[in-house]
Coordinates of C-alpha atoms and ligand atoms in Angstrom, one line a residue:
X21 CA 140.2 80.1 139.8
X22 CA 137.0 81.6 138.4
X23 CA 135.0 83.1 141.6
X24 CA 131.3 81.6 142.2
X25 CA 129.2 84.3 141.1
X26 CA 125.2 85.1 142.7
X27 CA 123.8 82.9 139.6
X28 CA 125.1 79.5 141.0
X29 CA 122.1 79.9 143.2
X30 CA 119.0 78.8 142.2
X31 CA 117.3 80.3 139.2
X32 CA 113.5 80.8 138.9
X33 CA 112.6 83.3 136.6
X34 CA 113.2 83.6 133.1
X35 CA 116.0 86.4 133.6
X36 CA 117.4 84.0 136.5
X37 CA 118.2 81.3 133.8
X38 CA 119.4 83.5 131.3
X39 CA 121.9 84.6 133.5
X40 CA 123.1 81.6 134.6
X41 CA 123.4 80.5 131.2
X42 CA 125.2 84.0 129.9
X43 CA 127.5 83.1 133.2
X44 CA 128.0 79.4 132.5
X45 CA 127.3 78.2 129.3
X46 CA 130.0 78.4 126.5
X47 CA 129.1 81.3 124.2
X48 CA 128.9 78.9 121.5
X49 CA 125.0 79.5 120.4
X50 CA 122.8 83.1 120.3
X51 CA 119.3 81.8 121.4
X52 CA 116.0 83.5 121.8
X53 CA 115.4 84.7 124.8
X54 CA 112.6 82.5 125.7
X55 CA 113.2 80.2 128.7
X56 CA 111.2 76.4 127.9
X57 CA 110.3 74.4 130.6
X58 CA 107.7 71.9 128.9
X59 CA 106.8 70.6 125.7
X60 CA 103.4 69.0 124.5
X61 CA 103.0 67.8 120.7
X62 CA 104.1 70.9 118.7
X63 CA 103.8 73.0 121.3
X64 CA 106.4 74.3 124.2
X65 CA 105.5 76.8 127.1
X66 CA 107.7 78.6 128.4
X67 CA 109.0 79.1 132.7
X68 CA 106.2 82.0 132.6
X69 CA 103.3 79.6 131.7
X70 CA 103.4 80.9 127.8
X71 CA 102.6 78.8 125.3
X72 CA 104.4 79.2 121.9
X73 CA 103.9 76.9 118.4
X74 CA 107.5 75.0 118.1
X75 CA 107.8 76.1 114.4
X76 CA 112.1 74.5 114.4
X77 CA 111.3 71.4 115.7
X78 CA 115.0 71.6 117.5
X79 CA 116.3 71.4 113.8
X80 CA 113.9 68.9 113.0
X81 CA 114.8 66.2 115.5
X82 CA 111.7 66.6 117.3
X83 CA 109.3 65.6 113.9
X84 CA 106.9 63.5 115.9
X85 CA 105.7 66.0 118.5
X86 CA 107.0 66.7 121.9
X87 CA 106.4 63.7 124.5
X88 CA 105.0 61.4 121.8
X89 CA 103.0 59.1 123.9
X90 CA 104.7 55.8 121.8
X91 CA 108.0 57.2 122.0
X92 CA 108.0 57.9 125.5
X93 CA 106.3 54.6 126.3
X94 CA 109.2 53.0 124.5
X95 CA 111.7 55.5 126.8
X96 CA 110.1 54.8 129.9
X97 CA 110.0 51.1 129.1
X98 CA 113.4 50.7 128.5
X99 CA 114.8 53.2 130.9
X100 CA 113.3 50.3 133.7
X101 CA 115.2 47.7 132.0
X102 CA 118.7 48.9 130.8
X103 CA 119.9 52.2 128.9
X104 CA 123.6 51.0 128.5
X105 CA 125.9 47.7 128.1
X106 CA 128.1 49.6 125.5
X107 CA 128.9 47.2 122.2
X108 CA 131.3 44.5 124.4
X109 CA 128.1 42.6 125.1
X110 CA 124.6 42.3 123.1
X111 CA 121.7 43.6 124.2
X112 CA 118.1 42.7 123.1
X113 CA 117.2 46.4 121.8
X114 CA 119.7 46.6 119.5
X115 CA 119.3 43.7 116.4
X116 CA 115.1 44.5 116.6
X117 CA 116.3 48.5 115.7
X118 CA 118.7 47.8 112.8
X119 CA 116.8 45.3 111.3
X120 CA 113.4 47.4 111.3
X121 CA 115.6 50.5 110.0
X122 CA 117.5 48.5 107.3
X123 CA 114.3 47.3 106.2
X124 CA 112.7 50.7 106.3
X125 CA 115.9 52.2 104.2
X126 CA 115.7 49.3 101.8
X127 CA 119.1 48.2 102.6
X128 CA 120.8 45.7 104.5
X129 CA 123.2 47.1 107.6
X130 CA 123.3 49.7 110.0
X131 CA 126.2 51.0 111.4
X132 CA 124.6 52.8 115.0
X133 CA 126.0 56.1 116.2
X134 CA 124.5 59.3 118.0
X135 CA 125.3 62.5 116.9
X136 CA 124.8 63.8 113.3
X137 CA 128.8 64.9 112.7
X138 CA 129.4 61.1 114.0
X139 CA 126.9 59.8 111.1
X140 CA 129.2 61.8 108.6
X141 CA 132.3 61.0 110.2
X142 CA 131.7 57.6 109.9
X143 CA 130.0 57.7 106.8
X144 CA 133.3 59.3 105.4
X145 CA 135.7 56.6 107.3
X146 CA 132.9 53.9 105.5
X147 CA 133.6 55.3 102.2
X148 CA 137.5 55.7 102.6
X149 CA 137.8 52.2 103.6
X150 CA 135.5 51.1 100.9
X151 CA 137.8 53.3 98.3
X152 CA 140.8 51.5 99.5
X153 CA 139.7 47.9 100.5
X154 CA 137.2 47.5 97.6
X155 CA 138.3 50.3 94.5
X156 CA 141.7 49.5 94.9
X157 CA 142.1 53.7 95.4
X158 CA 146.0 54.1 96.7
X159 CA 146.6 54.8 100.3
X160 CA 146.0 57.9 101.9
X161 CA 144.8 59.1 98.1
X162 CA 141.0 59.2 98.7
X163 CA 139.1 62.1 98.3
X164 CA 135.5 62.8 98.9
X165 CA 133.2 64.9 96.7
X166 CA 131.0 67.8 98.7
X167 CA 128.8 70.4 97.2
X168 CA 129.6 74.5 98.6
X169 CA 127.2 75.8 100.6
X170 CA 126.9 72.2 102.4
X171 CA 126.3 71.9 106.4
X172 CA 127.0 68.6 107.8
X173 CA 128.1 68.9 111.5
X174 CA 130.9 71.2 113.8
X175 CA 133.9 68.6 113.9
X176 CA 137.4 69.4 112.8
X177 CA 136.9 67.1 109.6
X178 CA 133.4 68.2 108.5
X179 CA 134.4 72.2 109.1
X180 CA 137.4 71.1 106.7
X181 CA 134.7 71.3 103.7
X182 CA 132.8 73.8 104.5
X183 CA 132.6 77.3 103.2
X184 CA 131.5 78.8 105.9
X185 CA 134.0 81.1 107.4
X186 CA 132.5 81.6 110.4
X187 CA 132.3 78.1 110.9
X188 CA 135.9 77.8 110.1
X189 CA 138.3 80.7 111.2
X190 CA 140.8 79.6 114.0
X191 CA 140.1 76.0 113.3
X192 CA 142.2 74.6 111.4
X193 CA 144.5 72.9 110.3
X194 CA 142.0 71.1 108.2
X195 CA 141.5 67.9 107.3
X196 CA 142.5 67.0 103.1
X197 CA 141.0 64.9 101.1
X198 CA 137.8 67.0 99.7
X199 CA 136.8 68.6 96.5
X200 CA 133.8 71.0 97.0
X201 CA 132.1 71.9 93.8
X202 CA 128.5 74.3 93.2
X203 CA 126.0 72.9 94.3
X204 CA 122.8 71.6 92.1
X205 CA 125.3 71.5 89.5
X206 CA 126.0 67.5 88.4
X207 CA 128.0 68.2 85.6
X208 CA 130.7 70.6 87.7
X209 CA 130.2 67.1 90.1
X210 CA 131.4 65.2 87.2
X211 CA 134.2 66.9 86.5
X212 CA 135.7 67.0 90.1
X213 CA 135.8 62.9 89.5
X214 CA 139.1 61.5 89.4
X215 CA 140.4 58.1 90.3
X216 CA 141.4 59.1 93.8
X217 CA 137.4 59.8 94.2
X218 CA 135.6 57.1 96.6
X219 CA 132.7 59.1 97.0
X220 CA 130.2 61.9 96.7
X221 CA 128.3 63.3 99.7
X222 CA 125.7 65.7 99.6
X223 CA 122.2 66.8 101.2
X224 CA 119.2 66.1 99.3
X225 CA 118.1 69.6 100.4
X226 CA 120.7 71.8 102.4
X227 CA 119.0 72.7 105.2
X228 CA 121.5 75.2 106.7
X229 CA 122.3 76.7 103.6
X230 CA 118.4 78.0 103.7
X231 CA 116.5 75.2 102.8
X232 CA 118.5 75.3 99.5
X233 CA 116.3 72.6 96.8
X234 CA 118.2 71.7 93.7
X235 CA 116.8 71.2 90.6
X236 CA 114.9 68.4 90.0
X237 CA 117.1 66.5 87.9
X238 CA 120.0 67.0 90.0
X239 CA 119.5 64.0 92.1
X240 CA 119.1 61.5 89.7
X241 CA 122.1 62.8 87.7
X242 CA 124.5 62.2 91.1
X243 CA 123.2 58.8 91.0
X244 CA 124.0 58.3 87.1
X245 CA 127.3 59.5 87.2
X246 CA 128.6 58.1 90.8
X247 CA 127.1 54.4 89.8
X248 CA 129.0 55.1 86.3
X249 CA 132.2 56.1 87.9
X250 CA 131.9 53.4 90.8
X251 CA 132.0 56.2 93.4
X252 CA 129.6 55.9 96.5
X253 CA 126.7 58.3 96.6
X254 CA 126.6 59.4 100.3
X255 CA 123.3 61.2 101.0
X256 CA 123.3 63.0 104.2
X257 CA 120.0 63.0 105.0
X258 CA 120.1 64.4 108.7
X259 CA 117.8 67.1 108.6
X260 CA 115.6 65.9 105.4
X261 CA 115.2 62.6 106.3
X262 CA 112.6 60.9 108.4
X263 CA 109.3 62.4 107.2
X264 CA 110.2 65.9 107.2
X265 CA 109.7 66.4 103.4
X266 CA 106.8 64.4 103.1
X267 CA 108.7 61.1 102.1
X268 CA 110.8 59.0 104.4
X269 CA 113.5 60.2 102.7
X270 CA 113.5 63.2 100.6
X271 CA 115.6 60.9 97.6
X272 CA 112.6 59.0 98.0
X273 CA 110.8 62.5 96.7
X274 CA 113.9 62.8 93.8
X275 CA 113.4 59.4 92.8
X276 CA 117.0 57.9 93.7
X277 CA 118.7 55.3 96.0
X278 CA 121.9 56.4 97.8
X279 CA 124.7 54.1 98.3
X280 CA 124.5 55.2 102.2
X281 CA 122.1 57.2 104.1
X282 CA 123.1 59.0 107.3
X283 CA 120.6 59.7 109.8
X284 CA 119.9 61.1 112.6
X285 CA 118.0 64.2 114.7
X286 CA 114.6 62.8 114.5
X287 CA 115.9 58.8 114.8
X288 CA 116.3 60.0 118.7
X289 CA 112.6 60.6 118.5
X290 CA 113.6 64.2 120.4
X291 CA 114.5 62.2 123.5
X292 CA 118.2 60.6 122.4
X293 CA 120.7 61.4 120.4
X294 CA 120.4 58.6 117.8
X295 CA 122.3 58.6 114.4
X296 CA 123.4 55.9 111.6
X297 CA 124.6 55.4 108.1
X298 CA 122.9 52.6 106.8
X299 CA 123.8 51.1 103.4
X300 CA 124.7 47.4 101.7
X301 CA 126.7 45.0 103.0
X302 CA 129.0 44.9 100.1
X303 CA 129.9 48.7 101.8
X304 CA 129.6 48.5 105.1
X305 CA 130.5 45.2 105.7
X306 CA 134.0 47.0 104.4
X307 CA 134.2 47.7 108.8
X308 CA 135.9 45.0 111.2
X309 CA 135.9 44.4 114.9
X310 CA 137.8 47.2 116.9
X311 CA 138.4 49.8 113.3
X312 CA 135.5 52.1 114.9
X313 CA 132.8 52.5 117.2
X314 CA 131.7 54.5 120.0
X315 CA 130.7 54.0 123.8
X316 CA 127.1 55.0 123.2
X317 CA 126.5 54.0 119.7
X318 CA 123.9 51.5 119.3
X319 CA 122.7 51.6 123.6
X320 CA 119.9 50.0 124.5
X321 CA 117.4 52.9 125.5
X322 CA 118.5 54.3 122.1
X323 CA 117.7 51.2 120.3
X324 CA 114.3 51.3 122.1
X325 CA 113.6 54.4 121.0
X326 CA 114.9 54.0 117.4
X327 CA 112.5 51.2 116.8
X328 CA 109.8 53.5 117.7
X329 CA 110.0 55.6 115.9
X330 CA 111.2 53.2 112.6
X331 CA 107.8 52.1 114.1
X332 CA 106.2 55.7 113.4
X333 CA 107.5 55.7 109.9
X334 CA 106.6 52.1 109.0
X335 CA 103.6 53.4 108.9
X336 CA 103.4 55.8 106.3
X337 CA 100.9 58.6 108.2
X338 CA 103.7 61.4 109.0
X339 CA 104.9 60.9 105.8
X340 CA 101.7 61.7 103.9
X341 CA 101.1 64.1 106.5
X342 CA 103.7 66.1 106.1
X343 CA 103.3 66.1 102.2
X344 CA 99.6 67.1 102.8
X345 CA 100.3 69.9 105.5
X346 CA 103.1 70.9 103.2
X347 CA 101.3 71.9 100.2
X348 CA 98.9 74.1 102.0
X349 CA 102.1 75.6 104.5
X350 CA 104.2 76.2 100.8
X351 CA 101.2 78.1 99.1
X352 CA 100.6 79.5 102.1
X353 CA 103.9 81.0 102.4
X354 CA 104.3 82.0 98.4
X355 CA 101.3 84.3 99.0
X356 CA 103.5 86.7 101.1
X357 CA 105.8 86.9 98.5
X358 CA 106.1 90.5 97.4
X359 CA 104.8 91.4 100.8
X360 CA 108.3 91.2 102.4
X361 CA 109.3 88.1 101.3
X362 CA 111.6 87.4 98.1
X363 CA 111.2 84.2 97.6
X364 CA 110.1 80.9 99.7
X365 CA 111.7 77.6 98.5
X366 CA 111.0 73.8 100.5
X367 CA 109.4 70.5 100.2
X368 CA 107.0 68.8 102.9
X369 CA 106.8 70.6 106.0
X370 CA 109.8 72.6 105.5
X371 CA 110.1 76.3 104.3
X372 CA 113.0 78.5 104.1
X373 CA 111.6 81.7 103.7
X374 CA 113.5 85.0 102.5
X375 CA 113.2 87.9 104.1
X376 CA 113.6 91.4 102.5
X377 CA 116.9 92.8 104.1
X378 CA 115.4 96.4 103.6
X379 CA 112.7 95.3 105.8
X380 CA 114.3 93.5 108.5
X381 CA 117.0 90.8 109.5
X382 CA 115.9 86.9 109.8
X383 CA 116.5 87.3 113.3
X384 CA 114.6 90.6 114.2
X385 CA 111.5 88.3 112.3
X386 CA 112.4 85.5 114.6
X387 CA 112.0 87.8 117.9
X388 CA 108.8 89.6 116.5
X389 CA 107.4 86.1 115.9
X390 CA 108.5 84.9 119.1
X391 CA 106.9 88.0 120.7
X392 CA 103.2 86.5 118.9
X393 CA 103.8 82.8 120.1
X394 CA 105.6 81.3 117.0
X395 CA 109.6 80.3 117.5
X396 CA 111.7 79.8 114.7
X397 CA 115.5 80.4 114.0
X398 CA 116.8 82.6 111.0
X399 CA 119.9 81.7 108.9
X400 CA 122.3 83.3 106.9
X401 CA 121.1 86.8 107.4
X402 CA 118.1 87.1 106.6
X403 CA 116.6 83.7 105.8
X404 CA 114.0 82.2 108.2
X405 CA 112.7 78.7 108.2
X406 CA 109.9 77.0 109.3
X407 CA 109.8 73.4 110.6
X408 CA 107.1 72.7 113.1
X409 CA 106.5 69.2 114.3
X410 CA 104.6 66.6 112.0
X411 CA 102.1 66.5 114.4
X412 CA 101.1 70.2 113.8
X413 CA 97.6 70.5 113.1
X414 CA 96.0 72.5 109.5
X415 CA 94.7 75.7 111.4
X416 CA 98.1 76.1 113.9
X417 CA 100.1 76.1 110.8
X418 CA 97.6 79.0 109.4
X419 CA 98.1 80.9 111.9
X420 CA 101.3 80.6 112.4
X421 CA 101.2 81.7 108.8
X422 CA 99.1 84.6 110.0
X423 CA 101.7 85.9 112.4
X424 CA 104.2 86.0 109.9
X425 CA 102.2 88.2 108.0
X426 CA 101.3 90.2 110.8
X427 CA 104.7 91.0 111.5
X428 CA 105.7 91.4 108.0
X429 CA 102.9 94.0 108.0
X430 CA 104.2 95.9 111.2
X431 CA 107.4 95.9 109.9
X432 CA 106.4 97.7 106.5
X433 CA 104.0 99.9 108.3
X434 CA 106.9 101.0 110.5
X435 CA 108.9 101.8 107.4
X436 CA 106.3 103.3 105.5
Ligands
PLP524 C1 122.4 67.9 107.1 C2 123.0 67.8 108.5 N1 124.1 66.9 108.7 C3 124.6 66.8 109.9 C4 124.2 67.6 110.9 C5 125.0 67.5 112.3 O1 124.2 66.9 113.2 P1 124.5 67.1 114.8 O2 124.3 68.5 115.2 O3 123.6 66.1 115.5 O4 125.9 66.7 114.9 C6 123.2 68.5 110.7 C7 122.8 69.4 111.9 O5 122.1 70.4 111.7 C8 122.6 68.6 109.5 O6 121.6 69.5 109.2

């Protein structure tokens, strides 16, 4: 029996929480040691009263602001009436959310869910079914096509086709059935195709990967070859969906229609988990009563919510917004290149910025920022992004900008 240690008392300092978490909490994260207590639009502060620019957004899942008045209207609303009947009865929050997001997709079904991983899971179980129901694939043949580099969740399946080590070693066994070819590179996609192949899935932009973008004709190449080849293009858009990249979805940006989307982070509005693959009938409709579902999928407070913020987006203004703040956040950031940064790459409000590793890791950038009021995670070594809120204003962003150059500055001053 594990003995109670003095941090099951209560914490009420910063160094009181981080204890209790260090003592507690699985192992399973490496945060910055910043303790948040409150949020307000794209700003959190902190259990000391600091105030710091949210420039991660929690991974983008918090694109309308922290304690968006409409979205917590729509919480608060709902949380009166009733959060959760689970899918053996209707509820009244449900058909107003998947009709208002089919419609805002362009397609005709939604299939509800809450995590991201359970968006892909289901999104492959979707296009398995459809390969075996509808292609006339042989059983227990199908294979799926991904693209390396790819990050689409932490479950045994999805860490089955990734390349990640880390995110890999003492996993397995893995799950078969996947074919991972380079990514940004259609015709190596084309030649993966076989007749066991029910579908390609991909991000739009791999977000984890650094905010890898692929060329511009990549997109609409997937498209040409999966429609020719009757394989389903599955575009995971997760993390680039939902206004982030200045279109509601960034295929909207490349010009292409998936066969499914899966969505979620910011359909929770920041307040619930809220996920979904959304697609055709003629796809989806390839699911029957009692072949999969979940307890929460499709509740009633996250309906609510959903249809907020499908609301939000109807509207076209964080969209546009993020396009507009984007452009001035991307040429801000190219102007640092060669000033510690080797290269920036993004679209909308979404920059992966690299680092020089002779300078400094992603993460000692992170904790010098975080030390000036800006908080942002780094990836793969020495890759930082930044993702504030859509609601950021012009002159945060700049000078959010303007720490990063500050510290870039320190950093090659304290080289020097
Ligand atoms: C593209 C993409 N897909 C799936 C996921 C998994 O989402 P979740 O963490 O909600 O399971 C993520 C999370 O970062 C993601 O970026």
């Amino acid at each position: 029996m594990s003995s109670m240690t003095e941090t099951t008392t209560v914490a009420t300092t910063a160094a009181g929480f981080l204890q209790q978490e260090n003592d507690h909490a699985a192992h399973n994260y490496h945060p910055l040691e910043v303790v948040v207590e409150r949020g307000e639009g794209a700003w959190v502060i902190d259990v000391t009263g600091r105030r710091y620019l949210d420039c991660l957004a929690a991974y983008s899942a918090v694109n309308f602001g922290h304690g968006h008045p409409a979205l917590v209207a729509a919480a608060k609303a709902q949380l009166d009436r009733i959060t959760l009947t689970s899918r053996a009865f209707h509820n009244d929050q449900l058909g107003p959310f998947v009709s208002a997001l089919a419609e805002l997709a362009g397609k005709d079904m939604v299939l509800p869910m809450n995590t991201g991983a359970e968006a892909v899971e289901s999104g492959i179980k979707v296009a398995r079914a459809w390969g075996y129901r509808v292609k006339g694939v042989p059983q227990n043949k199908a294979t799926i096509i991904v693209a390396d580099g790819n990050f689409h969740g932490r479950t045994t399946t999805i860490i089955s086709f990734s390349n990640d080590e880390q995110a890999r070693a003492d996993f397995g066994p893995f799950t078969p059935g996947f074919v991972s070819v380079p990514y940004g590179d259609a015709a190596a996609l084309e030649a993966a195709i076989d007749e066991t192949t029910v579908a390609v899935l991909i991000e739009p932009i791999q977000g984890e990967s650094g905010i890898v973008v692929p060329p511009a004709e990549y997109l609409p190449a997937v498209r040409e070859i999966t429609t020719r080849h009757n394989v389903l293009f599955i575009a995971d858009e997760i993390q680039s969906g939902l206004g982030r990249t200045g279109a509601t979805f960034q295929c909207d940006n490349a010009g292409v229609v998936p066969d499914l989307y899966l969505l979620g982070k910011a359909l929770g509005g920041g307040i619930v988990p809220v996920s979904a693959v959304v697609g055709n009938k003629d796809i989806l409709g390839v699911l029957r009563p009692g072949e999969h579902g979940s307890t929460f999928g499709g509740n009633p407070l996250a309906a609510a919510v959903g249809s907020a913020v499908v609301g939000l987006l109807a509207t076209g203004e964080y969209q546009q917004r993020a396009s507009e703040l984007g452009e001035r956040l991307q040429a801000d950031l190219r102007r640092l290149i060669g000033f510690g940064v080797l290269a920036v790459r993004g679209a909308g409000l979404w920059a992966g910025i690299d680092i020089d590793p002779e300078l400094a890791s992603g993460r000692e950038v992170c904790e010098r920022l975080m030390e000036r009021g800006v908080l942002t995670k780094d990836t793969h070594g020495s890759t930082i992004r930044l993702a504030p809120p859509i609601v950021v204003e012009a002159d945060e962003l700049d000078w959010a900008v303007k720490q990063l150059e500050a510290v870039l500055e320190d950093l090659r001053a304290e080289k020097a």
